[in-house]
Short mmCIF file of C-alpha atoms in Angstrom, two decimals:
data_model
loop_
_atom_site.label_atom_id
_atom_site.label_comp_id
_atom_site.label_asym_id
_atom_site.label_seq_id
_atom_site.Cartn_x
_atom_site.Cartn_y
_atom_site.Cartn_z
CA UNK A 778 65.82 127.35 -26.51
CA UNK A 779 65.23 125.69 -29.86
CA UNK A 780 66.27 122.07 -30.32
CA UNK A 781 65.71 119.97 -33.43
CA UNK A 782 64.60 116.46 -32.54
CA UNK A 783 64.96 113.65 -35.10
CA UNK A 784 63.24 110.36 -34.39
CA UNK A 785 64.07 107.11 -36.14
CA UNK A 786 62.28 103.84 -36.89
CA UNK A 787 59.49 102.90 -34.46
CA UNK A 788 59.92 106.11 -32.44
CA UNK A 789 58.14 107.96 -35.27
CA UNK A 790 54.95 106.00 -34.71
CA UNK A 791 52.37 108.41 -33.28
CA UNK A 792 55.03 111.14 -33.01
CA UNK A 793 57.02 112.73 -35.84
CA UNK A 794 60.13 112.36 -38.00
CA UNK A 795 61.73 115.74 -37.34
CA UNK A 796 60.58 118.78 -35.41
CA UNK A 797 62.16 121.87 -33.93
CA UNK A 798 60.85 122.23 -30.39
CA UNK A 799 61.19 124.76 -27.58
CA UNK A 800 62.71 123.62 -24.28
CA UNK A 801 63.79 125.49 -21.14
CA UNK A 802 67.52 125.93 -20.50
CA UNK A 803 69.04 122.95 -18.70
CA UNK A 804 66.88 120.42 -20.53
CA UNK A 805 68.56 117.01 -20.76
CA UNK A 806 68.18 114.18 -23.26
CA UNK A 807 66.19 112.32 -20.59
CA UNK A 808 63.80 115.29 -20.28
CA UNK A 809 63.17 115.27 -24.03
CA UNK A 810 62.57 111.52 -24.01
CA UNK A 811 60.17 111.83 -21.08
CA UNK A 812 58.22 114.60 -22.80
CA UNK A 813 57.86 112.33 -25.85
CA UNK A 814 56.73 109.38 -23.71
CA UNK A 815 59.80 107.36 -24.63
CA UNK A 816 60.89 105.10 -21.81
CA UNK A 817 64.59 105.04 -21.01
CA UNK A 818 64.64 101.26 -21.46
CA UNK A 819 63.69 101.58 -25.15
CA UNK A 820 66.33 104.22 -25.98
CA UNK A 821 69.25 102.98 -28.06
CA UNK A 822 71.72 105.26 -29.80
CA UNK A 823 71.33 108.92 -28.82
CA UNK A 824 73.28 111.61 -30.64
CA UNK A 825 73.57 115.38 -30.40
CA UNK A 826 75.01 116.95 -33.55
CA UNK A 827 76.19 113.48 -34.64
CA UNK A 828 78.09 112.80 -31.40
CA UNK A 829 77.03 109.99 -29.05
CA UNK A 830 75.58 111.22 -25.77
CA UNK A 831 74.03 109.83 -22.60
CA UNK A 832 70.66 110.51 -21.01
CA UNK A 833 72.00 113.14 -18.64
CA UNK A 834 73.55 115.26 -21.41
CA UNK A 835 72.27 118.87 -21.29
CA UNK A 836 71.09 120.32 -24.58
CA UNK A 837 72.11 123.70 -25.97
CA UNK A 838 70.37 126.19 -28.25
CA UNK A 839 70.42 124.99 -31.87
CA UNK A 840 71.35 121.38 -31.08
CA UNK A 841 70.04 118.53 -33.17
CA UNK A 842 69.13 115.48 -31.09
CA UNK A 843 68.73 112.11 -32.83
CA UNK A 844 67.09 109.19 -31.02
CA UNK A 845 67.15 105.57 -32.19
CA UNK A 846 65.26 102.71 -30.54
CA UNK A 847 67.15 99.96 -28.75
CA UNK A 848 67.18 96.85 -30.95
CA UNK A 849 68.08 93.55 -29.37
CA UNK A 850 66.32 90.89 -31.42
CA UNK A 851 67.90 88.15 -33.43
CA UNK B 664 95.70 62.27 -53.37
CA UNK B 665 97.08 62.31 -56.88
CA UNK B 666 94.64 59.61 -58.07
CA UNK B 667 91.71 61.80 -57.05
CA UNK B 668 93.44 64.79 -58.61
CA UNK B 669 93.86 62.93 -61.88
CA UNK B 670 90.20 61.85 -61.72
CA UNK B 671 89.06 65.45 -61.26
CA UNK B 672 91.28 66.77 -64.06
CA UNK B 673 89.94 64.08 -66.38
CA UNK B 674 86.31 64.92 -65.64
CA UNK B 675 86.55 68.70 -65.43
CA UNK B 676 84.81 70.71 -68.13
CA UNK B 677 86.98 73.74 -68.45
CA UNK B 678 87.78 74.31 -64.77
CA UNK B 679 84.35 73.16 -63.54
CA UNK B 680 83.84 69.86 -61.79
CA UNK B 681 80.27 68.53 -61.72
CA UNK B 682 78.66 67.32 -58.50
CA UNK B 683 78.19 63.80 -59.86
CA UNK B 684 81.96 63.41 -60.30
CA UNK B 685 82.68 64.88 -56.87
CA UNK B 686 80.28 62.36 -55.36
CA UNK B 687 81.70 59.52 -57.46
CA UNK B 688 85.25 60.38 -56.37
CA UNK B 689 84.25 60.35 -52.71
CA UNK B 690 83.07 56.74 -53.16
CA UNK B 691 85.97 55.64 -55.36
CA UNK B 692 88.73 57.04 -53.17
CA UNK B 693 87.10 56.74 -49.75
CA UNK B 694 87.00 60.48 -49.17
CA UNK B 695 84.49 62.75 -47.46
CA UNK B 696 82.78 65.35 -49.65
CA UNK B 697 84.73 68.01 -47.76
CA UNK B 698 87.99 66.24 -48.64
CA UNK B 699 87.04 66.04 -52.31
CA UNK B 700 86.17 69.75 -52.25
CA UNK B 701 89.58 70.64 -50.89
CA UNK B 702 91.39 68.53 -53.51
CA UNK B 703 89.30 70.10 -56.29
CA UNK B 704 89.95 73.65 -55.11
CA UNK B 705 93.63 73.06 -54.31
CA UNK B 706 93.99 71.67 -57.83
CA UNK B 707 92.81 74.93 -59.33
CA UNK B 708 89.35 73.59 -60.26
CA UNK B 709 85.94 74.78 -59.11
CA UNK B 710 83.01 72.62 -57.98
CA UNK B 711 80.33 73.50 -60.53
CA UNK B 712 77.91 74.47 -57.77
CA UNK B 713 79.94 77.66 -57.28
CA UNK B 714 80.00 78.74 -60.93
CA UNK B 715 77.57 81.61 -60.28
CA UNK B 716 79.77 82.84 -57.43
CA UNK B 717 82.16 83.99 -60.16
CA UNK B 718 83.56 86.58 -60.72
CA UNK B 719 82.31 88.02 -57.46
CA UNK B 720 84.38 85.26 -55.86
CA UNK B 721 87.40 83.97 -57.77
CA UNK B 722 88.54 80.34 -57.76
CA UNK B 723 91.29 81.32 -55.30
CA UNK B 724 88.71 83.16 -53.19
CA UNK B 725 86.52 80.07 -53.15
CA UNK B 726 89.47 78.14 -51.65
CA UNK B 727 89.89 80.89 -49.04
CA UNK B 728 86.21 80.54 -48.10
CA UNK B 729 86.59 76.77 -47.88
CA UNK B 730 89.46 77.23 -45.42
CA UNK B 731 87.41 79.71 -43.39
CA UNK B 732 85.88 78.76 -40.06
CA UNK B 733 83.06 81.01 -38.89
CA UNK B 734 81.03 80.91 -35.66
CA UNK B 735 77.34 81.81 -35.70
CA UNK B 736 76.09 82.55 -32.22
CA UNK B 737 72.34 82.04 -32.15
CA UNK B 738 70.31 79.91 -34.57
CA UNK B 739 67.01 81.79 -34.64
CA UNK B 740 65.71 84.47 -36.99
CA UNK B 741 69.14 85.80 -37.97
CA UNK B 742 71.13 82.63 -37.34
CA UNK B 743 69.20 80.28 -39.66
CA UNK B 744 69.53 82.67 -42.61
CA UNK B 745 73.20 83.30 -41.81
CA UNK B 746 74.00 79.56 -41.69
CA UNK B 747 72.09 78.98 -44.95
CA UNK B 748 73.96 81.74 -46.78
CA UNK B 749 77.39 80.80 -45.42
CA UNK B 750 76.85 77.18 -46.46
CA UNK B 751 75.71 78.09 -49.98
CA UNK B 752 78.62 80.52 -50.25
CA UNK B 753 80.99 77.62 -49.53
CA UNK B 754 82.47 78.57 -46.15
CA UNK B 755 84.19 75.33 -45.13
CA UNK B 756 83.44 75.13 -41.41
CA UNK B 757 80.53 76.69 -39.56
CA UNK B 758 80.23 76.52 -35.77
CA UNK B 759 76.64 77.07 -34.61
CA UNK B 760 75.76 77.72 -30.99
CA UNK B 761 72.19 77.78 -29.62
CA UNK B 762 70.51 76.21 -26.56
CA UNK B 763 66.94 76.19 -27.91
CA UNK B 764 64.47 73.99 -29.77
CA UNK B 765 61.88 75.22 -32.29
CA UNK B 766 58.65 76.62 -30.88
CA UNK B 767 55.52 77.76 -32.66
CA UNK B 768 56.35 81.46 -32.37
CA UNK B 769 59.52 80.80 -34.44
CA UNK B 770 57.56 79.71 -37.52
CA UNK B 771 57.01 83.22 -38.93
CA UNK B 772 60.71 83.76 -39.67
CA UNK B 773 63.17 81.03 -38.68
CA UNK B 774 64.28 79.36 -41.89
CA UNK B 775 64.96 75.88 -40.52
CA UNK B 776 61.68 75.66 -38.58
CA UNK B 777 58.46 74.04 -39.76
CA UNK B 778 55.27 72.82 -38.12
CA UNK B 779 56.63 69.28 -38.49
CA UNK B 780 59.81 70.13 -36.64
CA UNK B 781 58.44 71.82 -33.52
CA UNK B 782 60.54 70.67 -30.59
CA UNK B 783 63.57 69.88 -32.77
CA UNK B 784 66.87 71.22 -31.44
CA UNK B 785 67.79 74.22 -33.59
CA UNK B 786 71.46 73.37 -34.10
CA UNK B 787 70.48 69.83 -35.13
CA UNK B 788 68.10 71.30 -37.70
CA UNK B 789 71.01 73.42 -38.94
CA UNK B 790 73.18 70.30 -39.22
CA UNK B 791 70.50 68.50 -41.25
CA UNK B 792 69.90 71.49 -43.51
CA UNK B 793 73.58 72.12 -44.29
CA UNK B 794 74.19 68.41 -44.96
CA UNK B 795 71.34 68.62 -47.44
CA UNK B 796 72.22 71.85 -49.28
CA UNK B 797 76.03 71.68 -49.26
CA UNK B 798 77.57 68.43 -48.01
CA UNK B 799 81.08 69.86 -48.53
CA UNK B 800 80.50 72.19 -45.57
CA UNK B 801 81.28 70.93 -42.07
CA UNK B 802 78.77 72.20 -39.53
CA UNK B 803 79.82 71.95 -35.89
CA UNK B 804 76.72 72.21 -33.66
CA UNK B 805 76.86 73.24 -30.01
CA UNK B 806 73.56 72.76 -28.21
CA UNK B 807 74.43 75.18 -25.43
CA UNK B 808 74.05 78.79 -24.37
CA UNK B 809 77.00 81.05 -25.19
CA UNK B 810 78.57 82.86 -22.25
CA UNK B 811 81.85 84.42 -21.23
CA UNK B 812 82.61 81.15 -19.39
CA UNK B 813 82.42 78.81 -22.41
CA UNK B 814 82.90 81.40 -25.17
CA UNK B 815 86.65 81.11 -25.77
CA UNK B 816 86.38 77.33 -26.06
CA UNK B 817 83.36 77.46 -28.40
CA UNK B 818 84.98 80.00 -30.72
CA UNK B 819 88.40 78.33 -30.81
CA UNK B 820 89.79 78.25 -34.34
CA UNK B 821 87.16 80.61 -35.76
CA UNK B 822 88.34 83.51 -37.90
CA UNK B 823 85.12 85.50 -37.57
CA UNK B 824 82.17 85.45 -35.15
CA UNK B 825 78.66 86.41 -36.25
CA UNK B 826 76.18 87.80 -33.76
CA UNK B 827 72.72 86.27 -34.17
CA UNK B 828 71.79 86.50 -30.50
CA UNK B 829 68.52 87.84 -29.12
CA UNK B 830 69.84 89.16 -25.84
CA UNK B 831 71.88 92.31 -25.31
CA UNK B 832 73.69 91.08 -22.18
CA UNK B 833 74.99 87.95 -23.95
CA UNK B 834 76.01 90.11 -26.92
CA UNK B 835 78.24 92.12 -24.61
CA UNK B 836 79.82 88.89 -23.35
CA UNK B 837 80.35 87.78 -26.97
CA UNK B 838 81.99 91.11 -27.80
CA UNK B 839 84.42 90.67 -24.89
CA UNK B 840 85.26 87.09 -25.87
CA UNK B 841 85.94 88.20 -29.47
CA UNK B 842 88.23 90.94 -28.20
CA UNK B 843 90.15 88.45 -26.06
CA UNK B 844 90.46 86.05 -29.02
CA UNK B 845 91.47 88.89 -31.35
CA UNK B 846 88.79 88.10 -33.95
CA UNK B 847 86.25 90.40 -35.62
CA UNK B 848 82.60 90.24 -34.62
CA UNK B 849 79.91 90.94 -37.20
CA UNK B 850 76.96 92.32 -35.27
CA UNK B 851 73.31 92.46 -36.27
CA UNK B 852 70.14 93.17 -34.30
CA UNK B 853 66.50 93.47 -35.31
CA UNK B 854 63.11 94.66 -34.07
CA UNK B 855 59.94 95.09 -36.11
CA UNK B 856 60.69 96.90 -39.38
CA UNK B 857 64.17 97.88 -38.19
CA UNK B 858 67.63 96.48 -37.86
CA UNK B 859 71.23 97.53 -37.57
CA UNK B 860 74.51 95.99 -38.58
CA UNK B 861 78.15 96.78 -37.89
CA UNK B 862 81.47 94.99 -37.42
CA UNK B 863 83.59 95.19 -34.30
CA UNK B 864 87.30 94.73 -34.95
CA UNK B 865 89.70 93.62 -32.22
CA UNK B 866 90.49 96.57 -29.99
CA UNK B 867 87.32 98.48 -30.90
CA UNK B 868 84.54 99.01 -28.35
CA UNK B 869 81.78 98.97 -30.98
CA UNK B 870 79.11 97.04 -29.07
CA UNK B 871 79.84 98.98 -25.91
CA UNK B 872 79.27 102.18 -27.89
CA UNK B 873 75.98 100.91 -29.34
CA UNK B 874 74.46 99.52 -26.19
CA UNK B 875 76.26 101.57 -23.55
CA UNK B 876 76.59 100.30 -20.05
CA UNK B 877 73.77 98.85 -18.07
CA UNK B 878 71.76 97.64 -21.07
CA UNK B 879 70.83 93.99 -21.01
CA UNK B 880 67.98 91.76 -22.03
CA UNK B 881 65.66 92.85 -24.80
CA UNK B 882 65.01 95.97 -26.88
CA UNK B 883 61.87 97.23 -28.58
CA UNK B 884 61.39 93.83 -30.30
CA UNK B 885 59.61 92.87 -27.07
CA UNK B 886 56.65 94.95 -28.21
CA UNK B 887 57.26 95.03 -31.98
CA UNK B 888 58.07 91.37 -32.64
CA UNK B 889 60.16 90.25 -35.64
CA UNK B 890 58.54 89.67 -39.06
CA UNK B 891 60.10 87.42 -41.71
CA UNK B 892 61.88 89.98 -43.85
CA UNK B 893 63.88 91.89 -41.25
CA UNK B 894 66.08 88.96 -40.12
CA UNK B 895 66.54 87.85 -43.75
CA UNK B 896 67.80 91.32 -44.67
CA UNK B 897 70.09 91.88 -41.69
CA UNK B 898 71.45 88.33 -42.06
CA UNK B 899 72.35 89.14 -45.68
CA UNK B 900 74.29 92.23 -44.58
CA UNK B 901 76.08 90.17 -41.93
CA UNK B 902 77.06 87.40 -44.37
CA UNK B 903 78.36 89.96 -46.87
CA UNK B 904 80.58 91.33 -44.10
CA UNK B 905 81.83 87.82 -43.26
CA UNK B 906 82.55 87.11 -46.92
CA UNK B 907 84.61 90.30 -47.21
CA UNK B 908 86.51 89.58 -44.01
CA UNK B 909 87.40 86.04 -45.15
CA UNK B 910 88.49 87.29 -48.58
CA UNK B 911 90.20 90.43 -47.30
CA UNK B 912 88.22 92.51 -49.77
CA UNK B 913 86.03 95.60 -49.71
CA UNK B 914 85.25 98.13 -47.01
CA UNK B 915 83.77 96.65 -43.85
CA UNK B 916 81.41 98.46 -41.48
CA UNK B 917 84.16 99.44 -39.08
CA UNK B 918 83.35 102.27 -36.66
CA UNK B 919 80.03 102.81 -38.45
CA UNK B 920 76.65 101.15 -38.21
CA UNK B 921 73.93 100.90 -40.82
CA UNK B 922 70.56 101.71 -39.29
CA UNK B 923 67.90 100.14 -41.50
CA UNK B 924 64.23 101.18 -41.44
CA UNK B 925 62.12 99.11 -43.83
CA UNK B 926 58.85 100.88 -43.00
CA UNK B 927 60.19 104.15 -44.40
CA UNK B 928 62.81 102.47 -46.64
CA UNK B 929 65.68 104.46 -45.13
CA UNK B 930 69.24 103.44 -44.38
CA UNK B 931 71.27 105.75 -42.16
CA UNK B 932 74.98 105.40 -41.52
CA UNK B 933 75.91 106.33 -37.97
CA UNK B 934 79.47 106.70 -36.73
CA UNK B 935 80.17 104.33 -33.84
#
């Protein structure tokens, strides 16, 4: 299935800004993050089609997944 | 204080009262600078230092800011800039909470730090700075770590809390304390070229929605660090939010967060 992945801020470094990628059915947000070498600890806001989701959310054909890094500094 | 009032009316140029007369009145009438400021503003005059706040902030708005009490939790990269801007804006009382002293790795961004002040307690540096730049502002320093145990006491009397913390777990405690005190929390966080800012209103679960459950400690700033410009920028957004909340003006960042990326010069608004 085709999923559009949008990466923000530091996640783009060495990766991409937006790409449509092919994943097997049943792929979760965590699977996508793992395939992109993003650790779960550095994941902040995660959205599918502009709705907030968790790591275990299963993706569907045509979804757009947006991943933001976790920011905690002050 | 009608004598002081008469003095100010006599020396006002238009509705502006020069600093030298404010200072002179404090000596003549045995008043603190904060007390003179209140008399000036209550009398419909404006300390001349605020003349370039107009018409963004009206004379009546300036009095509202003077009567505002704001808590800044954290006095590091974000906190120093936030305190500086609130004091120059003319917010009357600023509570600052931080347990730390300046260290060398603070020097790249923390406004009140300098090589000559390494080891100085941060909230004491804030006190010194505010006394220097705007003596009409009362800064209340708390050299302690914020937590859910002491939070309600530390924030007592504050109309708005500003998040300048560097730890996600403590942020969640701050969010809970603000909810229990029924006050808005202006939130900012930074890492590298990036930052985000939003405002949690009482009853909203904004920080919970941003950080989810189980997140604590640090984010990607652990590996990316924090350069000088990112805290300055996010602090400016936070202070603008505080200003609006105190004045009851504008459209705050409620249920939405601005995600700022300075490397690509992008700002995204995300529903929270």
